[in-house]
PDB file of C-alpha atoms in Angstrom:
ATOM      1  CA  UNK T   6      14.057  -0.796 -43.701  1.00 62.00           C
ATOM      2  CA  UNK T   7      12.703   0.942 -40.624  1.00 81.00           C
ATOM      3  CA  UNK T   8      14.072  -0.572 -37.510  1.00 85.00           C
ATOM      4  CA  UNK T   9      11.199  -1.629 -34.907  1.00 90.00           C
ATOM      5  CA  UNK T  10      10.109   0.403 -31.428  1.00 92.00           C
ATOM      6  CA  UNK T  11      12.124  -1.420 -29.332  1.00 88.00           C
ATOM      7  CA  UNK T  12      14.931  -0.895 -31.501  1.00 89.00           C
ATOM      8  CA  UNK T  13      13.842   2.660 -31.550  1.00 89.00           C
ATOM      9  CA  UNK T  14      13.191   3.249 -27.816  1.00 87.00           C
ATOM     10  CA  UNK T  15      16.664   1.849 -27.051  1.00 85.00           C
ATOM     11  CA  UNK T  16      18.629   3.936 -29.001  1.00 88.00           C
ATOM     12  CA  UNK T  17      16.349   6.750 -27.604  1.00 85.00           C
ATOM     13  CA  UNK T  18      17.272   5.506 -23.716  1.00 81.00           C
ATOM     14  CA  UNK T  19      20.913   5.598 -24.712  1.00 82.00           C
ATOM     15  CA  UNK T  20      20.610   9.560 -26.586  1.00 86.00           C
ATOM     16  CA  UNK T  21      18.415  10.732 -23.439  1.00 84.00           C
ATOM     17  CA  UNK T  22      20.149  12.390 -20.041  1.00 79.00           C
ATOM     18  CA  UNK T  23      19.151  10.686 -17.051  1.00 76.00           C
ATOM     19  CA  UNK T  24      17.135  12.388 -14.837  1.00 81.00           C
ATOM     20  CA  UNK T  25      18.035  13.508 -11.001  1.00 82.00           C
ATOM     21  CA  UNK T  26      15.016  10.871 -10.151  1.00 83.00           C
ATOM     22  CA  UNK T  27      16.695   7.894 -12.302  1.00 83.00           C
ATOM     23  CA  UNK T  28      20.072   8.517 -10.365  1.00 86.00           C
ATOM     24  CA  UNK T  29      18.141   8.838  -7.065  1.00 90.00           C
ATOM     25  CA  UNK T  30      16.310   5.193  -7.529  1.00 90.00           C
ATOM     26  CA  UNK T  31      19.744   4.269  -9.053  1.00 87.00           C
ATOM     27  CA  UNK T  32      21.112   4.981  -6.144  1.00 91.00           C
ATOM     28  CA  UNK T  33      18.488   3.548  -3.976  1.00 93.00           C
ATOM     29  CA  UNK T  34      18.866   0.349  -5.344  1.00 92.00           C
ATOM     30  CA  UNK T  35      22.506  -0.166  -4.755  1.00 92.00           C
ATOM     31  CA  UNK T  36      21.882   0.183  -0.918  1.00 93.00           C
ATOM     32  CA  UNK T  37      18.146  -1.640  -0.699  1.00 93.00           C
ATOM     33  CA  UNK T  38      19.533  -4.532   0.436  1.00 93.00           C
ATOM     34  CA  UNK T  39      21.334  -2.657   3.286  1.00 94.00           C
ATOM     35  CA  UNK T  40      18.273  -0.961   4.258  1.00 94.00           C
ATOM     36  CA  UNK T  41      16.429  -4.356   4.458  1.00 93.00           C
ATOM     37  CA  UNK T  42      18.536  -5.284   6.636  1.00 94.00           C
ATOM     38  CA  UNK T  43      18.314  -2.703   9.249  1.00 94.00           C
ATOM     39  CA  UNK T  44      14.542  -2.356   8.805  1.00 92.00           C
ATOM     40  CA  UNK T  45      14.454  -5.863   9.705  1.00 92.00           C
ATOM     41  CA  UNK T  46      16.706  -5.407  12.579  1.00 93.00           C
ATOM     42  CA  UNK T  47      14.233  -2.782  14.085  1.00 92.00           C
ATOM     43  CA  UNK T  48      15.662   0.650  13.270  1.00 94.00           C
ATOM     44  CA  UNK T  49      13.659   3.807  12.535  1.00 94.00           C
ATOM     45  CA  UNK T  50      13.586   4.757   8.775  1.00 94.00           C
ATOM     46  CA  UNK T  51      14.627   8.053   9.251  1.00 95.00           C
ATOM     47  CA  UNK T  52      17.518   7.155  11.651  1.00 95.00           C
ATOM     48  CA  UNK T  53      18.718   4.764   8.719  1.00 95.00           C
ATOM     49  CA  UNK T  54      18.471   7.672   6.111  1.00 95.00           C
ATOM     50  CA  UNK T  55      19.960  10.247   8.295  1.00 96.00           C
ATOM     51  CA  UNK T  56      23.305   7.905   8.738  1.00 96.00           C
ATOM     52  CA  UNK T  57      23.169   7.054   4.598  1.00 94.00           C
ATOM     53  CA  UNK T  58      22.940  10.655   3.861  1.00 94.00           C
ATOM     54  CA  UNK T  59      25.534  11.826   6.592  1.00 95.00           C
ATOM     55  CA  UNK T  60      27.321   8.955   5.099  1.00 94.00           C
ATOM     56  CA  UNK T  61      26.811  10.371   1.203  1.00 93.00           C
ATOM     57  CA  UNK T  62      25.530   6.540   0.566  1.00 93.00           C
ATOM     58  CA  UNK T  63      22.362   8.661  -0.685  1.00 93.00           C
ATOM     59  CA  UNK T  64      22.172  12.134  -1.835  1.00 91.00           C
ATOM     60  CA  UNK T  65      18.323  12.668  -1.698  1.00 93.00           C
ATOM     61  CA  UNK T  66      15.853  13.913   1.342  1.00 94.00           C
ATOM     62  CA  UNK T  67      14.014  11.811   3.485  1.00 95.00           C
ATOM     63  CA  UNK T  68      10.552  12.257   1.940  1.00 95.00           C
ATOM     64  CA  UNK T  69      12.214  10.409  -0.917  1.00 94.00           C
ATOM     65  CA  UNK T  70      13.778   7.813   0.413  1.00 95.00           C
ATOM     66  CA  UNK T  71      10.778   7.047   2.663  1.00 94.00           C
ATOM     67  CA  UNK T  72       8.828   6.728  -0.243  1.00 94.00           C
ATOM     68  CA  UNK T  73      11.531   4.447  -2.026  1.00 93.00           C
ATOM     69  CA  UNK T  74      11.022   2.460   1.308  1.00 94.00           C
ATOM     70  CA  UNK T  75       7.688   1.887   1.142  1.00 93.00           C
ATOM     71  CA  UNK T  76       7.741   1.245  -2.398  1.00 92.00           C
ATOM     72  CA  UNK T  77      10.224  -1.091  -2.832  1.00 90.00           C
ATOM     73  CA  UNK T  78      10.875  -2.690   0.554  1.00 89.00           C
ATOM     74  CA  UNK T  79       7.979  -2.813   2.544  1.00 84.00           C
ATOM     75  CA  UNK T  80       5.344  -3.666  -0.639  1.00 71.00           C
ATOM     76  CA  UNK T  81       3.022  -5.953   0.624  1.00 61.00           C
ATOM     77  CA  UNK T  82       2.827  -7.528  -3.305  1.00 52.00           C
ATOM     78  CA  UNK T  83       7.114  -8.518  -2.642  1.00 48.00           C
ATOM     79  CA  UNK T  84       6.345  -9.883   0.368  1.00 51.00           C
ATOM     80  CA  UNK T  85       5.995 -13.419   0.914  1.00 52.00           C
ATOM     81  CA  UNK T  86       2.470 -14.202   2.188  1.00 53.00           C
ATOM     82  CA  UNK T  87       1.947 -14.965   5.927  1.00 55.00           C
ATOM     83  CA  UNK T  88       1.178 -18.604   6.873  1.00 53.00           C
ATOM     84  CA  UNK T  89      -1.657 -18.838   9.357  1.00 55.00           C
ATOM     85  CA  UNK T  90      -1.280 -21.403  11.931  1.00 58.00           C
ATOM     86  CA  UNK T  91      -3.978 -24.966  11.217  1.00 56.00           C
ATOM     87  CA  UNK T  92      -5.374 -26.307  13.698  1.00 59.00           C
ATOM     88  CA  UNK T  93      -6.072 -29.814  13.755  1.00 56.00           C
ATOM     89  CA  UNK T  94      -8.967 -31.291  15.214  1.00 57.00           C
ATOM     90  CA  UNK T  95      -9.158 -35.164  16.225  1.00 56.00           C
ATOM     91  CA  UNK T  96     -12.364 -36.905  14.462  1.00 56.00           C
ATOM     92  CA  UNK T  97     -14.045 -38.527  17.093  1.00 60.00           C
ATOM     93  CA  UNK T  98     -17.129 -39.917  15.797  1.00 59.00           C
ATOM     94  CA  UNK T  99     -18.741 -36.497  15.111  1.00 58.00           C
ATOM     95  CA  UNK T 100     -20.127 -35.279  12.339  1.00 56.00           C
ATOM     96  CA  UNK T 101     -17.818 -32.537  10.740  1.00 56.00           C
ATOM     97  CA  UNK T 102     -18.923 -29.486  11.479  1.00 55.00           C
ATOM     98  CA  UNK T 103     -19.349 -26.645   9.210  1.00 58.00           C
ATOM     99  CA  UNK T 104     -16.784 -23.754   8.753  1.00 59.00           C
ATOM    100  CA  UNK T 105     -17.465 -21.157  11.631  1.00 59.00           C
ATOM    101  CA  UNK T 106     -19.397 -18.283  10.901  1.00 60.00           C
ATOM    102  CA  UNK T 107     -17.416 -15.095  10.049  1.00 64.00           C
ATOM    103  CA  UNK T 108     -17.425 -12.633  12.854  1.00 65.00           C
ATOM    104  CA  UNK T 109     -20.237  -9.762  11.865  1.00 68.00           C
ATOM    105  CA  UNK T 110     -20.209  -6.297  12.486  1.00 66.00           C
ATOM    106  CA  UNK T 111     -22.803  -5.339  14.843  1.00 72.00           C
ATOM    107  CA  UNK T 112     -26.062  -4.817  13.664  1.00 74.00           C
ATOM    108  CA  UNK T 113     -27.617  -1.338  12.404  1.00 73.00           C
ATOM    109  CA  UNK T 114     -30.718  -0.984  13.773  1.00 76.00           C
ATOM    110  CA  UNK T 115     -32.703   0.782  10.314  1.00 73.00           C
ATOM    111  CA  UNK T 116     -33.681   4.747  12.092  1.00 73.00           C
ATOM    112  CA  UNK T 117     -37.723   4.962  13.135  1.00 76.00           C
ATOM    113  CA  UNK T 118     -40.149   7.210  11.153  1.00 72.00           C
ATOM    114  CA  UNK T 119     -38.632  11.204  12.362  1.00 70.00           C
ATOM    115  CA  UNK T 120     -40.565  12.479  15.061  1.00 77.00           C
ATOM    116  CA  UNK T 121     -42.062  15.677  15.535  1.00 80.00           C
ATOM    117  CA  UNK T 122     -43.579  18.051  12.882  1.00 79.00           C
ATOM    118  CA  UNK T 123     -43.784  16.347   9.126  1.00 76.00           C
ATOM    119  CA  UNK T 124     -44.526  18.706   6.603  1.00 79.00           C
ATOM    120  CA  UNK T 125     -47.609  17.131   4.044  1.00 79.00           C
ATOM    121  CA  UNK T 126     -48.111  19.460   0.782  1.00 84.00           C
ATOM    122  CA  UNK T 127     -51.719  17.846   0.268  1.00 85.00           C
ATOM    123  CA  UNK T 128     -53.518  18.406   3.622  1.00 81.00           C
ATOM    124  CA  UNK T 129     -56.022  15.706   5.443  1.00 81.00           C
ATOM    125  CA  UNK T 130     -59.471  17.323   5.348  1.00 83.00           C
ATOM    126  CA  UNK T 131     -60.703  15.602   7.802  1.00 84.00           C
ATOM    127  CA  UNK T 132     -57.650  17.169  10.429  1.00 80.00           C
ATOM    128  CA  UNK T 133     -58.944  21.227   9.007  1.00 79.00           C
ATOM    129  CA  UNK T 134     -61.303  22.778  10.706  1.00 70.00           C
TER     130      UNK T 134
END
């Protein structure tokens, strides 16, 4: 009986050496929460990196980590989404309005016929002499 690919890939994952970029996200990981929390207290990334790696919290260069950083902390997809103030309006006796118009770019006026010499390949013959 052949066993199926998950059962496979498993066995695979276990027979495989981890890679220098597994241990580094490994590694990552086990201090994200730590970074968080000094992101959200207002410290540079690099300042935070430079004091793990002095540290030997992480073992990898900054380029890395920044990019760990970006990925897995700052995400916009992990983030919760903003909630935009509402404004409430008192109904008195009006008629609702509708929604505002959205704000418009300014408006391209379309570029006038080129001036100056137009070359025609089929000549007027009333303009030849």
């Amino acid at each position: 009986m052949t066993k199926s690919y998950p059962e496979q890939l498993a066995e695979w994952v276990k027979r495989r050496e981890s890679t220098k970029r597994d241990k580094n996200l490994v590694a990552f990981l086990a201090v994200r929460d730590d970074i968080k929390l000094a992101v959200d207290a207002g410290y540079a990334v690099k300042t935070i990196w430079a004091n793990m790696h002095e540290e030997k919290r992480v073992a990898f260069g900054y380029d890395t980590f920044l990019n760990y950083v970006n990925r897995h902390i700052r995400d916009k997809s992990t983030r919760p989404a903003e909630v935009l103030p509402v404004r409430l309006t008192v109904d008195r006796g009006r008629p609702e309005s509708k929604a505002a118009p959205q704000k418009q770019g300014p408006k391209v006026k379309a570029p006038d016929a080129p001036t100056g010499f137009t070359f025609n390949s089929q000549p007027d013959v009333k303009e030849l002499i």
